[in-house]
Amino acid sequence: TGCTITGNTSYGAYLNRYYGPDPAVSITGSAIHSNAAAYDLYTSSFEQGPATVVTATGNWWGTADGAAIAGRILDNSDSDGRPVVDRCGYLAAAGGAPVHDGPCPDPVVCNETVTWDRTDKPYFIEQNVAICATGTLRANAGVRAKAIGGTAT
């Protein structure tokens, strides 16, 4: 939390599971941008792949363009064996407010039932949302969802 991951001569952050269980990784409230390699956040193969979520929320990525941010993150949207990077709530400027004012859905729903129940603001779907065979997603009456990018699988 609160890190500056910029100006590196390679990737900004490189996450890899060599052995053992998948690590729980959280990078929040940080600046992650302007690194020399193709990705500011690079994830390698994880044992549970798409069922593992790397929390990278509330960060400044050097841009407020969601597609540009997605292009600087190597994760499950690029290759099945990698974890999902949750980048929701990215900032409009360094130290600024989130680009979207509303709840972010979990990008992966496995082994649980998730209910969308907020009716005051729309849920912003800006990346893929995966619902495993063991998961259930419910949306209560009156819930609004705004798809900005991504797909449901």
Short mmCIF file of N, CA and C in Angstrom, two decimals:
data_model
loop_
_atom_site.label_atom_id
_atom_site.label_comp_id
_atom_site.label_asym_id
_atom_site.label_seq_id
_atom_site.Cartn_x
_atom_site.Cartn_y
_atom_site.Cartn_z
N THR A 1 0.84 -1.19 0.00
CA THR A 1 0.00 0.00 0.00
C THR A 1 0.88 1.24 0.00
N GLY A 2 0.54 2.18 -0.89
CA GLY A 2 1.26 3.45 -0.91
C GLY A 2 2.65 3.37 -1.52
N CYS A 3 2.88 2.43 -2.40
CA CYS A 3 4.20 2.26 -3.02
C CYS A 3 4.31 3.06 -4.32
N THR A 4 5.53 3.34 -4.71
CA THR A 4 5.81 3.93 -6.02
C THR A 4 6.60 2.89 -6.81
N ILE A 5 5.98 2.38 -7.86
CA ILE A 5 6.59 1.35 -8.70
C ILE A 5 6.70 1.94 -10.10
N THR A 6 7.68 2.79 -10.29
CA THR A 6 7.83 3.50 -11.56
C THR A 6 9.30 3.57 -11.95
N GLY A 7 9.55 3.78 -13.23
CA GLY A 7 10.89 4.03 -13.73
C GLY A 7 11.85 2.85 -13.66
N ASN A 8 11.34 1.63 -13.53
CA ASN A 8 12.21 0.45 -13.50
C ASN A 8 12.69 0.12 -14.90
N THR A 9 13.85 -0.50 -15.01
CA THR A 9 14.41 -0.84 -16.32
C THR A 9 13.79 -2.10 -16.90
N SER A 10 12.90 -2.75 -16.16
CA SER A 10 12.18 -3.92 -16.64
C SER A 10 10.72 -3.76 -16.23
N TYR A 11 10.10 -4.83 -15.76
CA TYR A 11 8.71 -4.76 -15.30
C TYR A 11 8.64 -3.95 -14.01
N GLY A 12 7.47 -3.37 -13.75
CA GLY A 12 7.28 -2.66 -12.49
C GLY A 12 7.21 -3.65 -11.34
N ALA A 13 6.29 -4.60 -11.43
CA ALA A 13 6.14 -5.67 -10.43
C ALA A 13 6.01 -6.98 -11.19
N TYR A 14 6.77 -7.99 -10.75
CA TYR A 14 6.78 -9.31 -11.39
C TYR A 14 6.35 -10.32 -10.33
N LEU A 15 5.20 -10.95 -10.53
CA LEU A 15 4.66 -11.89 -9.55
C LEU A 15 4.73 -13.30 -10.11
N ASN A 16 5.37 -14.20 -9.36
CA ASN A 16 5.53 -15.57 -9.82
C ASN A 16 5.43 -16.52 -8.63
N ARG A 17 4.71 -17.60 -8.79
CA ARG A 17 4.63 -18.65 -7.78
C ARG A 17 5.58 -19.77 -8.20
N TYR A 18 6.65 -19.96 -7.45
CA TYR A 18 7.60 -21.02 -7.77
C TYR A 18 7.16 -22.36 -7.21
N TYR A 19 6.67 -22.39 -5.97
CA TYR A 19 6.18 -23.61 -5.36
C TYR A 19 5.27 -23.23 -4.19
N GLY A 20 4.51 -24.21 -3.72
CA GLY A 20 3.59 -23.94 -2.62
C GLY A 20 2.30 -23.33 -3.11
N PRO A 21 1.46 -22.92 -2.16
CA PRO A 21 0.17 -22.33 -2.56
C PRO A 21 0.37 -20.97 -3.22
N ASP A 22 -0.64 -20.59 -3.99
CA ASP A 22 -0.60 -19.27 -4.62
C ASP A 22 -0.54 -18.19 -3.56
N PRO A 23 0.33 -17.21 -3.73
CA PRO A 23 0.42 -16.14 -2.73
C PRO A 23 -0.78 -15.20 -2.80
N ALA A 24 -1.11 -14.59 -1.67
CA ALA A 24 -2.14 -13.54 -1.63
C ALA A 24 -1.40 -12.22 -1.81
N VAL A 25 -1.64 -11.55 -2.94
CA VAL A 25 -0.93 -10.33 -3.26
C VAL A 25 -1.90 -9.18 -3.34
N SER A 26 -1.53 -8.06 -2.72
CA SER A 26 -2.33 -6.85 -2.75
C SER A 26 -1.40 -5.65 -2.95
N ILE A 27 -1.66 -4.89 -4.03
CA ILE A 27 -0.94 -3.64 -4.29
C ILE A 27 -2.01 -2.57 -4.45
N THR A 28 -2.19 -1.74 -3.42
CA THR A 28 -3.26 -0.77 -3.44
C THR A 28 -2.74 0.62 -3.09
N GLY A 29 -3.46 1.64 -3.55
CA GLY A 29 -3.10 3.01 -3.23
C GLY A 29 -1.69 3.38 -3.67
N SER A 30 -1.25 2.80 -4.77
CA SER A 30 0.12 2.99 -5.24
C SER A 30 0.16 3.62 -6.62
N ALA A 31 1.36 4.00 -7.03
CA ALA A 31 1.62 4.48 -8.39
C ALA A 31 2.38 3.39 -9.11
N ILE A 32 1.82 2.88 -10.21
CA ILE A 32 2.44 1.79 -10.97
C ILE A 32 2.42 2.20 -12.43
N HIS A 33 3.51 2.74 -12.94
CA HIS A 33 3.52 3.19 -14.34
C HIS A 33 4.94 3.54 -14.78
N SER A 34 5.07 3.77 -16.06
CA SER A 34 6.32 4.27 -16.67
C SER A 34 7.51 3.35 -16.45
N ASN A 35 7.27 2.05 -16.49
CA ASN A 35 8.36 1.08 -16.41
C ASN A 35 8.77 0.68 -17.82
N ALA A 36 10.03 0.29 -18.01
CA ALA A 36 10.59 0.12 -19.35
C ALA A 36 10.06 -1.10 -20.11
N ALA A 37 9.71 -2.17 -19.41
CA ALA A 37 9.24 -3.38 -20.09
C ALA A 37 7.81 -3.17 -20.59
N ALA A 38 7.30 -4.16 -21.29
CA ALA A 38 5.97 -4.06 -21.89
C ALA A 38 4.85 -3.99 -20.84
N TYR A 39 5.13 -4.45 -19.61
CA TYR A 39 4.09 -4.51 -18.58
C TYR A 39 4.54 -3.82 -17.30
N ASP A 40 3.62 -3.07 -16.71
CA ASP A 40 3.88 -2.49 -15.39
C ASP A 40 3.61 -3.51 -14.30
N LEU A 41 2.70 -4.45 -14.56
CA LEU A 41 2.41 -5.54 -13.62
C LEU A 41 2.37 -6.84 -14.42
N TYR A 42 3.31 -7.73 -14.12
CA TYR A 42 3.46 -8.98 -14.84
C TYR A 42 3.18 -10.12 -13.88
N THR A 43 2.22 -10.98 -14.23
CA THR A 43 1.96 -12.17 -13.42
C THR A 43 2.35 -13.40 -14.21
N SER A 44 2.97 -14.34 -13.53
CA SER A 44 3.39 -15.59 -14.16
C SER A 44 2.39 -16.67 -13.78
N SER A 45 2.72 -17.91 -14.08
CA SER A 45 1.81 -19.03 -13.82
C SER A 45 1.58 -19.22 -12.32
N PHE A 46 0.32 -19.39 -11.96
CA PHE A 46 -0.09 -19.69 -10.60
C PHE A 46 -0.80 -21.03 -10.62
N GLU A 47 -0.74 -21.76 -9.52
CA GLU A 47 -1.34 -23.10 -9.47
C GLU A 47 -2.84 -23.04 -9.77
N GLN A 48 -3.55 -22.11 -9.15
CA GLN A 48 -4.99 -22.01 -9.33
C GLN A 48 -5.39 -21.05 -10.45
N GLY A 49 -4.42 -20.44 -11.10
CA GLY A 49 -4.65 -19.56 -12.25
C GLY A 49 -5.82 -18.63 -12.08
N PRO A 50 -6.89 -18.83 -12.87
CA PRO A 50 -8.00 -17.88 -12.89
C PRO A 50 -8.80 -17.80 -11.59
N ALA A 51 -8.63 -18.74 -10.68
CA ALA A 51 -9.33 -18.68 -9.39
C ALA A 51 -8.59 -17.81 -8.39
N THR A 52 -7.38 -17.38 -8.73
CA THR A 52 -6.57 -16.54 -7.86
C THR A 52 -6.71 -15.09 -8.32
N VAL A 53 -6.95 -14.19 -7.37
CA VAL A 53 -7.11 -12.77 -7.69
C VAL A 53 -5.98 -11.99 -7.02
N VAL A 54 -5.28 -11.19 -7.83
CA VAL A 54 -4.30 -10.24 -7.32
C VAL A 54 -5.04 -8.91 -7.18
N THR A 55 -5.07 -8.37 -5.98
CA THR A 55 -5.77 -7.12 -5.74
C THR A 55 -4.85 -5.95 -6.07
N ALA A 56 -5.23 -5.19 -7.09
CA ALA A 56 -4.45 -4.01 -7.51
C ALA A 56 -5.42 -2.84 -7.70
N THR A 57 -6.17 -2.55 -6.65
CA THR A 57 -7.22 -1.54 -6.72
C THR A 57 -6.76 -0.20 -6.16
N GLY A 58 -7.42 0.86 -6.61
CA GLY A 58 -7.13 2.19 -6.09
C GLY A 58 -5.75 2.71 -6.44
N ASN A 59 -5.22 2.28 -7.58
CA ASN A 59 -3.87 2.69 -7.99
C ASN A 59 -3.91 3.74 -9.10
N TRP A 60 -2.83 4.50 -9.20
CA TRP A 60 -2.61 5.42 -10.32
C TRP A 60 -1.69 4.69 -11.29
N TRP A 61 -2.15 4.50 -12.53
CA TRP A 61 -1.42 3.75 -13.54
C TRP A 61 -0.77 4.66 -14.58
N GLY A 62 -0.69 5.94 -14.31
CA GLY A 62 -0.10 6.87 -15.26
C GLY A 62 -1.08 7.33 -16.32
N THR A 63 -2.30 6.83 -16.26
CA THR A 63 -3.36 7.18 -17.20
C THR A 63 -4.70 6.86 -16.56
N ALA A 64 -5.75 7.48 -17.04
CA ALA A 64 -7.11 7.16 -16.60
C ALA A 64 -7.86 6.36 -17.66
N ASP A 65 -7.14 5.87 -18.66
CA ASP A 65 -7.70 5.09 -19.76
C ASP A 65 -7.67 3.61 -19.39
N GLY A 66 -8.86 3.04 -19.14
CA GLY A 66 -8.94 1.64 -18.71
C GLY A 66 -8.31 0.66 -19.69
N ALA A 67 -8.48 0.89 -20.98
CA ALA A 67 -7.89 -0.01 -21.98
C ALA A 67 -6.37 0.08 -21.96
N ALA A 68 -5.84 1.27 -21.79
CA ALA A 68 -4.37 1.43 -21.71
C ALA A 68 -3.82 0.75 -20.47
N ILE A 69 -4.54 0.84 -19.37
CA ILE A 69 -4.12 0.17 -18.14
C ILE A 69 -4.12 -1.34 -18.34
N ALA A 70 -5.20 -1.87 -18.91
CA ALA A 70 -5.29 -3.31 -19.16
C ALA A 70 -4.13 -3.80 -20.03
N GLY A 71 -3.72 -2.98 -20.98
CA GLY A 71 -2.63 -3.34 -21.87
C GLY A 71 -1.27 -3.38 -21.19
N ARG A 72 -1.15 -2.77 -20.02
CA ARG A 72 0.11 -2.75 -19.27
C ARG A 72 0.14 -3.77 -18.14
N ILE A 73 -0.90 -4.65 -18.09
CA ILE A 73 -0.99 -5.71 -17.08
C ILE A 73 -1.05 -7.05 -17.81
N LEU A 74 -0.16 -7.96 -17.47
CA LEU A 74 -0.20 -9.32 -18.02
C LEU A 74 -0.84 -10.21 -16.98
N ASP A 75 -2.04 -10.72 -17.29
CA ASP A 75 -2.76 -11.55 -16.33
C ASP A 75 -3.60 -12.58 -17.06
N ASN A 76 -4.64 -13.08 -16.40
CA ASN A 76 -5.47 -14.14 -16.96
C ASN A 76 -6.18 -13.75 -18.25
N SER A 77 -6.40 -12.47 -18.48
CA SER A 77 -7.03 -12.06 -19.73
C SER A 77 -6.10 -12.28 -20.92
N ASP A 78 -4.81 -12.50 -20.64
CA ASP A 78 -3.82 -12.76 -21.69
C ASP A 78 -3.48 -14.24 -21.82
N SER A 79 -3.57 -15.00 -20.71
CA SER A 79 -3.18 -16.41 -20.71
C SER A 79 -3.85 -17.11 -19.53
N ASP A 80 -4.46 -18.27 -19.78
CA ASP A 80 -5.27 -18.97 -18.78
C ASP A 80 -4.55 -19.33 -17.48
N GLY A 81 -3.27 -19.63 -17.48
CA GLY A 81 -2.60 -20.08 -16.26
C GLY A 81 -2.26 -18.96 -15.29
N ARG A 82 -2.52 -17.74 -15.67
CA ARG A 82 -2.16 -16.60 -14.82
C ARG A 82 -3.33 -16.20 -13.92
N PRO A 83 -3.05 -15.52 -12.81
CA PRO A 83 -4.15 -15.05 -11.97
C PRO A 83 -4.88 -13.87 -12.61
N VAL A 84 -6.01 -13.54 -12.05
CA VAL A 84 -6.78 -12.37 -12.47
C VAL A 84 -6.28 -11.18 -11.66
N VAL A 85 -6.04 -10.06 -12.31
CA VAL A 85 -5.66 -8.83 -11.60
C VAL A 85 -6.89 -7.94 -11.52
N ASP A 86 -7.34 -7.67 -10.30
CA ASP A 86 -8.47 -6.78 -10.07
C ASP A 86 -7.93 -5.35 -9.99
N ARG A 87 -8.20 -4.57 -11.03
CA ARG A 87 -7.67 -3.20 -11.12
C ARG A 87 -8.76 -2.15 -10.93
N CYS A 88 -9.90 -2.57 -10.45
CA CYS A 88 -11.03 -1.67 -10.30
C CYS A 88 -10.68 -0.52 -9.36
N GLY A 89 -11.36 0.58 -9.54
CA GLY A 89 -11.14 1.73 -8.69
C GLY A 89 -9.86 2.48 -9.00
N TYR A 90 -9.34 2.28 -10.24
CA TYR A 90 -8.11 3.00 -10.61
C TYR A 90 -8.38 4.50 -10.61
N LEU A 91 -7.33 5.25 -10.37
CA LEU A 91 -7.47 6.69 -10.12
C LEU A 91 -7.43 7.52 -11.40
N ALA A 92 -8.09 8.66 -11.36
CA ALA A 92 -8.14 9.58 -12.49
C ALA A 92 -6.85 10.40 -12.61
N ALA A 93 -6.11 10.50 -11.52
CA ALA A 93 -4.84 11.24 -11.48
C ALA A 93 -4.07 10.76 -10.26
N ALA A 94 -2.79 11.06 -10.23
CA ALA A 94 -1.98 10.68 -9.08
C ALA A 94 -2.58 11.29 -7.82
N GLY A 95 -2.90 10.45 -6.85
CA GLY A 95 -3.49 10.92 -5.60
C GLY A 95 -4.93 11.36 -5.73
N GLY A 96 -5.54 11.15 -6.90
CA GLY A 96 -6.89 11.62 -7.17
C GLY A 96 -7.97 10.64 -6.76
N ALA A 97 -9.16 10.93 -7.24
CA ALA A 97 -10.33 10.10 -6.98
C ALA A 97 -10.42 8.98 -8.02
N PRO A 98 -11.15 7.91 -7.71
CA PRO A 98 -11.38 6.86 -8.70
C PRO A 98 -12.09 7.41 -9.94
N VAL A 99 -11.81 6.84 -11.09
CA VAL A 99 -12.43 7.27 -12.34
C VAL A 99 -13.94 7.06 -12.28
N HIS A 100 -14.40 5.95 -11.71
CA HIS A 100 -15.82 5.64 -11.65
C HIS A 100 -16.28 5.65 -10.20
N ASP A 101 -17.40 6.30 -9.96
CA ASP A 101 -17.96 6.40 -8.63
C ASP A 101 -19.07 5.36 -8.49
N GLY A 102 -18.71 4.19 -8.07
CA GLY A 102 -19.68 3.12 -7.92
C GLY A 102 -18.99 1.85 -7.49
N PRO A 103 -19.76 0.84 -7.09
CA PRO A 103 -19.15 -0.40 -6.63
C PRO A 103 -18.52 -1.19 -7.77
N CYS A 104 -17.49 -1.91 -7.44
CA CYS A 104 -16.81 -2.79 -8.40
C CYS A 104 -17.17 -4.23 -8.08
N PRO A 105 -17.58 -5.01 -9.07
CA PRO A 105 -17.88 -6.41 -8.80
C PRO A 105 -16.59 -7.22 -8.64
N ASP A 106 -16.68 -8.31 -7.90
CA ASP A 106 -15.55 -9.22 -7.82
C ASP A 106 -15.28 -9.77 -9.21
N PRO A 107 -14.01 -9.83 -9.65
CA PRO A 107 -13.75 -10.33 -10.99
C PRO A 107 -13.86 -11.85 -11.11
N VAL A 108 -13.85 -12.56 -9.97
CA VAL A 108 -13.97 -14.02 -9.97
C VAL A 108 -14.92 -14.43 -8.86
N VAL A 109 -15.90 -15.26 -9.19
CA VAL A 109 -16.83 -15.79 -8.20
C VAL A 109 -16.72 -17.31 -8.23
N CYS A 110 -16.09 -17.87 -7.20
CA CYS A 110 -15.93 -19.32 -7.08
C CYS A 110 -16.25 -19.73 -5.64
N ASN A 111 -16.91 -20.86 -5.48
CA ASN A 111 -17.18 -21.44 -4.17
C ASN A 111 -17.98 -20.52 -3.25
N GLU A 112 -18.81 -19.66 -3.83
CA GLU A 112 -19.61 -18.74 -3.01
C GLU A 112 -20.76 -18.20 -3.84
N THR A 113 -21.70 -17.57 -3.15
CA THR A 113 -22.78 -16.85 -3.79
C THR A 113 -22.55 -15.37 -3.54
N VAL A 114 -22.48 -14.59 -4.59
CA VAL A 114 -22.30 -13.15 -4.50
C VAL A 114 -23.59 -12.49 -4.96
N THR A 115 -24.08 -11.55 -4.18
CA THR A 115 -25.31 -10.84 -4.52
C THR A 115 -25.01 -9.37 -4.74
N TRP A 116 -25.36 -8.89 -5.91
CA TRP A 116 -25.28 -7.46 -6.19
C TRP A 116 -26.57 -6.85 -5.66
N ASP A 117 -26.44 -5.93 -4.70
CA ASP A 117 -27.63 -5.37 -4.07
C ASP A 117 -27.64 -3.85 -4.01
N ARG A 118 -26.59 -3.22 -4.48
CA ARG A 118 -26.54 -1.75 -4.46
C ARG A 118 -27.43 -1.19 -5.57
N THR A 119 -28.32 -0.30 -5.22
CA THR A 119 -29.21 0.30 -6.22
C THR A 119 -28.98 1.79 -6.37
N ASP A 120 -28.12 2.38 -5.52
CA ASP A 120 -27.90 3.83 -5.59
C ASP A 120 -26.94 4.23 -6.70
N LYS A 121 -26.03 3.34 -7.09
CA LYS A 121 -25.05 3.60 -8.15
C LYS A 121 -24.85 2.31 -8.95
N PRO A 122 -24.52 2.43 -10.24
CA PRO A 122 -24.32 1.21 -11.03
C PRO A 122 -23.02 0.50 -10.68
N TYR A 123 -23.02 -0.81 -10.84
CA TYR A 123 -21.80 -1.60 -10.75
C TYR A 123 -21.03 -1.36 -12.05
N PHE A 124 -19.75 -1.08 -11.96
CA PHE A 124 -18.94 -0.84 -13.14
C PHE A 124 -18.17 -2.11 -13.49
N ILE A 125 -18.44 -2.62 -14.68
CA ILE A 125 -17.76 -3.83 -15.16
C ILE A 125 -16.78 -3.38 -16.23
N GLU A 126 -15.52 -3.35 -15.85
CA GLU A 126 -14.50 -2.86 -16.77
C GLU A 126 -13.49 -3.93 -17.14
N GLN A 127 -13.67 -5.12 -16.62
CA GLN A 127 -12.80 -6.23 -16.98
C GLN A 127 -13.64 -7.49 -16.94
N ASN A 128 -13.08 -8.58 -17.38
CA ASN A 128 -13.83 -9.83 -17.42
C ASN A 128 -14.30 -10.21 -16.02
N VAL A 129 -15.50 -10.77 -15.94
CA VAL A 129 -16.04 -11.33 -14.71
C VAL A 129 -16.24 -12.81 -14.96
N ALA A 130 -15.56 -13.66 -14.18
CA ALA A 130 -15.66 -15.11 -14.35
C ALA A 130 -16.46 -15.71 -13.21
N ILE A 131 -17.43 -16.53 -13.56
CA ILE A 131 -18.24 -17.22 -12.56
C ILE A 131 -17.95 -18.71 -12.73
N CYS A 132 -17.27 -19.28 -11.75
CA CYS A 132 -16.90 -20.70 -11.80
C CYS A 132 -18.15 -21.57 -11.66
N ALA A 133 -18.01 -22.83 -12.01
CA ALA A 133 -19.12 -23.77 -11.88
C ALA A 133 -19.59 -23.87 -10.43
N THR A 134 -18.72 -23.55 -9.49
CA THR A 134 -19.05 -23.63 -8.06
C THR A 134 -19.53 -22.29 -7.50
N GLY A 135 -19.70 -21.29 -8.35
CA GLY A 135 -20.09 -19.96 -7.89
C GLY A 135 -21.45 -19.56 -8.42
N THR A 136 -22.07 -18.63 -7.73
CA THR A 136 -23.37 -18.09 -8.14
C THR A 136 -23.33 -16.58 -8.01
N LEU A 137 -23.80 -15.90 -9.03
CA LEU A 137 -23.92 -14.44 -9.00
C LEU A 137 -25.39 -14.08 -9.12
N ARG A 138 -25.88 -13.30 -8.17
CA ARG A 138 -27.27 -12.85 -8.18
C ARG A 138 -27.31 -11.33 -8.22
N ALA A 139 -28.22 -10.79 -8.99
CA ALA A 139 -28.45 -9.34 -9.03
C ALA A 139 -29.87 -9.08 -8.55
N ASN A 140 -30.00 -8.34 -7.47
CA ASN A 140 -31.33 -8.01 -6.94
C ASN A 140 -32.06 -7.05 -7.87
N ALA A 141 -33.36 -6.99 -7.71
CA ALA A 141 -34.18 -6.07 -8.50
C ALA A 141 -33.70 -4.64 -8.30
N GLY A 142 -33.63 -3.89 -9.38
CA GLY A 142 -33.23 -2.49 -9.31
C GLY A 142 -31.74 -2.25 -9.43
N VAL A 143 -30.95 -3.30 -9.45
CA VAL A 143 -29.50 -3.16 -9.59
C VAL A 143 -29.18 -2.79 -11.03
N ARG A 144 -28.26 -1.84 -11.19
CA ARG A 144 -27.81 -1.46 -12.52
C ARG A 144 -26.34 -1.83 -12.68
N ALA A 145 -25.98 -2.30 -13.86
CA ALA A 145 -24.59 -2.61 -14.18
C ALA A 145 -24.23 -1.87 -15.46
N LYS A 146 -23.05 -1.28 -15.45
CA LYS A 146 -22.59 -0.55 -16.63
C LYS A 146 -21.34 -1.24 -17.13
N ALA A 147 -21.46 -1.87 -18.30
CA ALA A 147 -20.33 -2.57 -18.91
C ALA A 147 -19.51 -1.58 -19.73
N ILE A 148 -18.29 -1.37 -19.29
CA ILE A 148 -17.39 -0.44 -19.97
C ILE A 148 -16.40 -1.22 -20.82
N GLY A 149 -16.12 -2.43 -20.44
CA GLY A 149 -15.20 -3.31 -21.15
C GLY A 149 -15.26 -4.66 -20.47
N GLY A 150 -14.59 -5.64 -21.04
CA GLY A 150 -14.59 -6.97 -20.45
C GLY A 150 -15.79 -7.78 -20.91
N THR A 151 -15.85 -9.02 -20.45
CA THR A 151 -16.92 -9.93 -20.82
C THR A 151 -17.29 -10.77 -19.61
N ALA A 152 -18.43 -11.42 -19.67
CA ALA A 152 -18.84 -12.36 -18.63
C ALA A 152 -18.59 -13.76 -19.15
N THR A 153 -17.97 -14.61 -18.33
CA THR A 153 -17.71 -16.01 -18.72
C THR A 153 -18.22 -16.94 -17.66
#
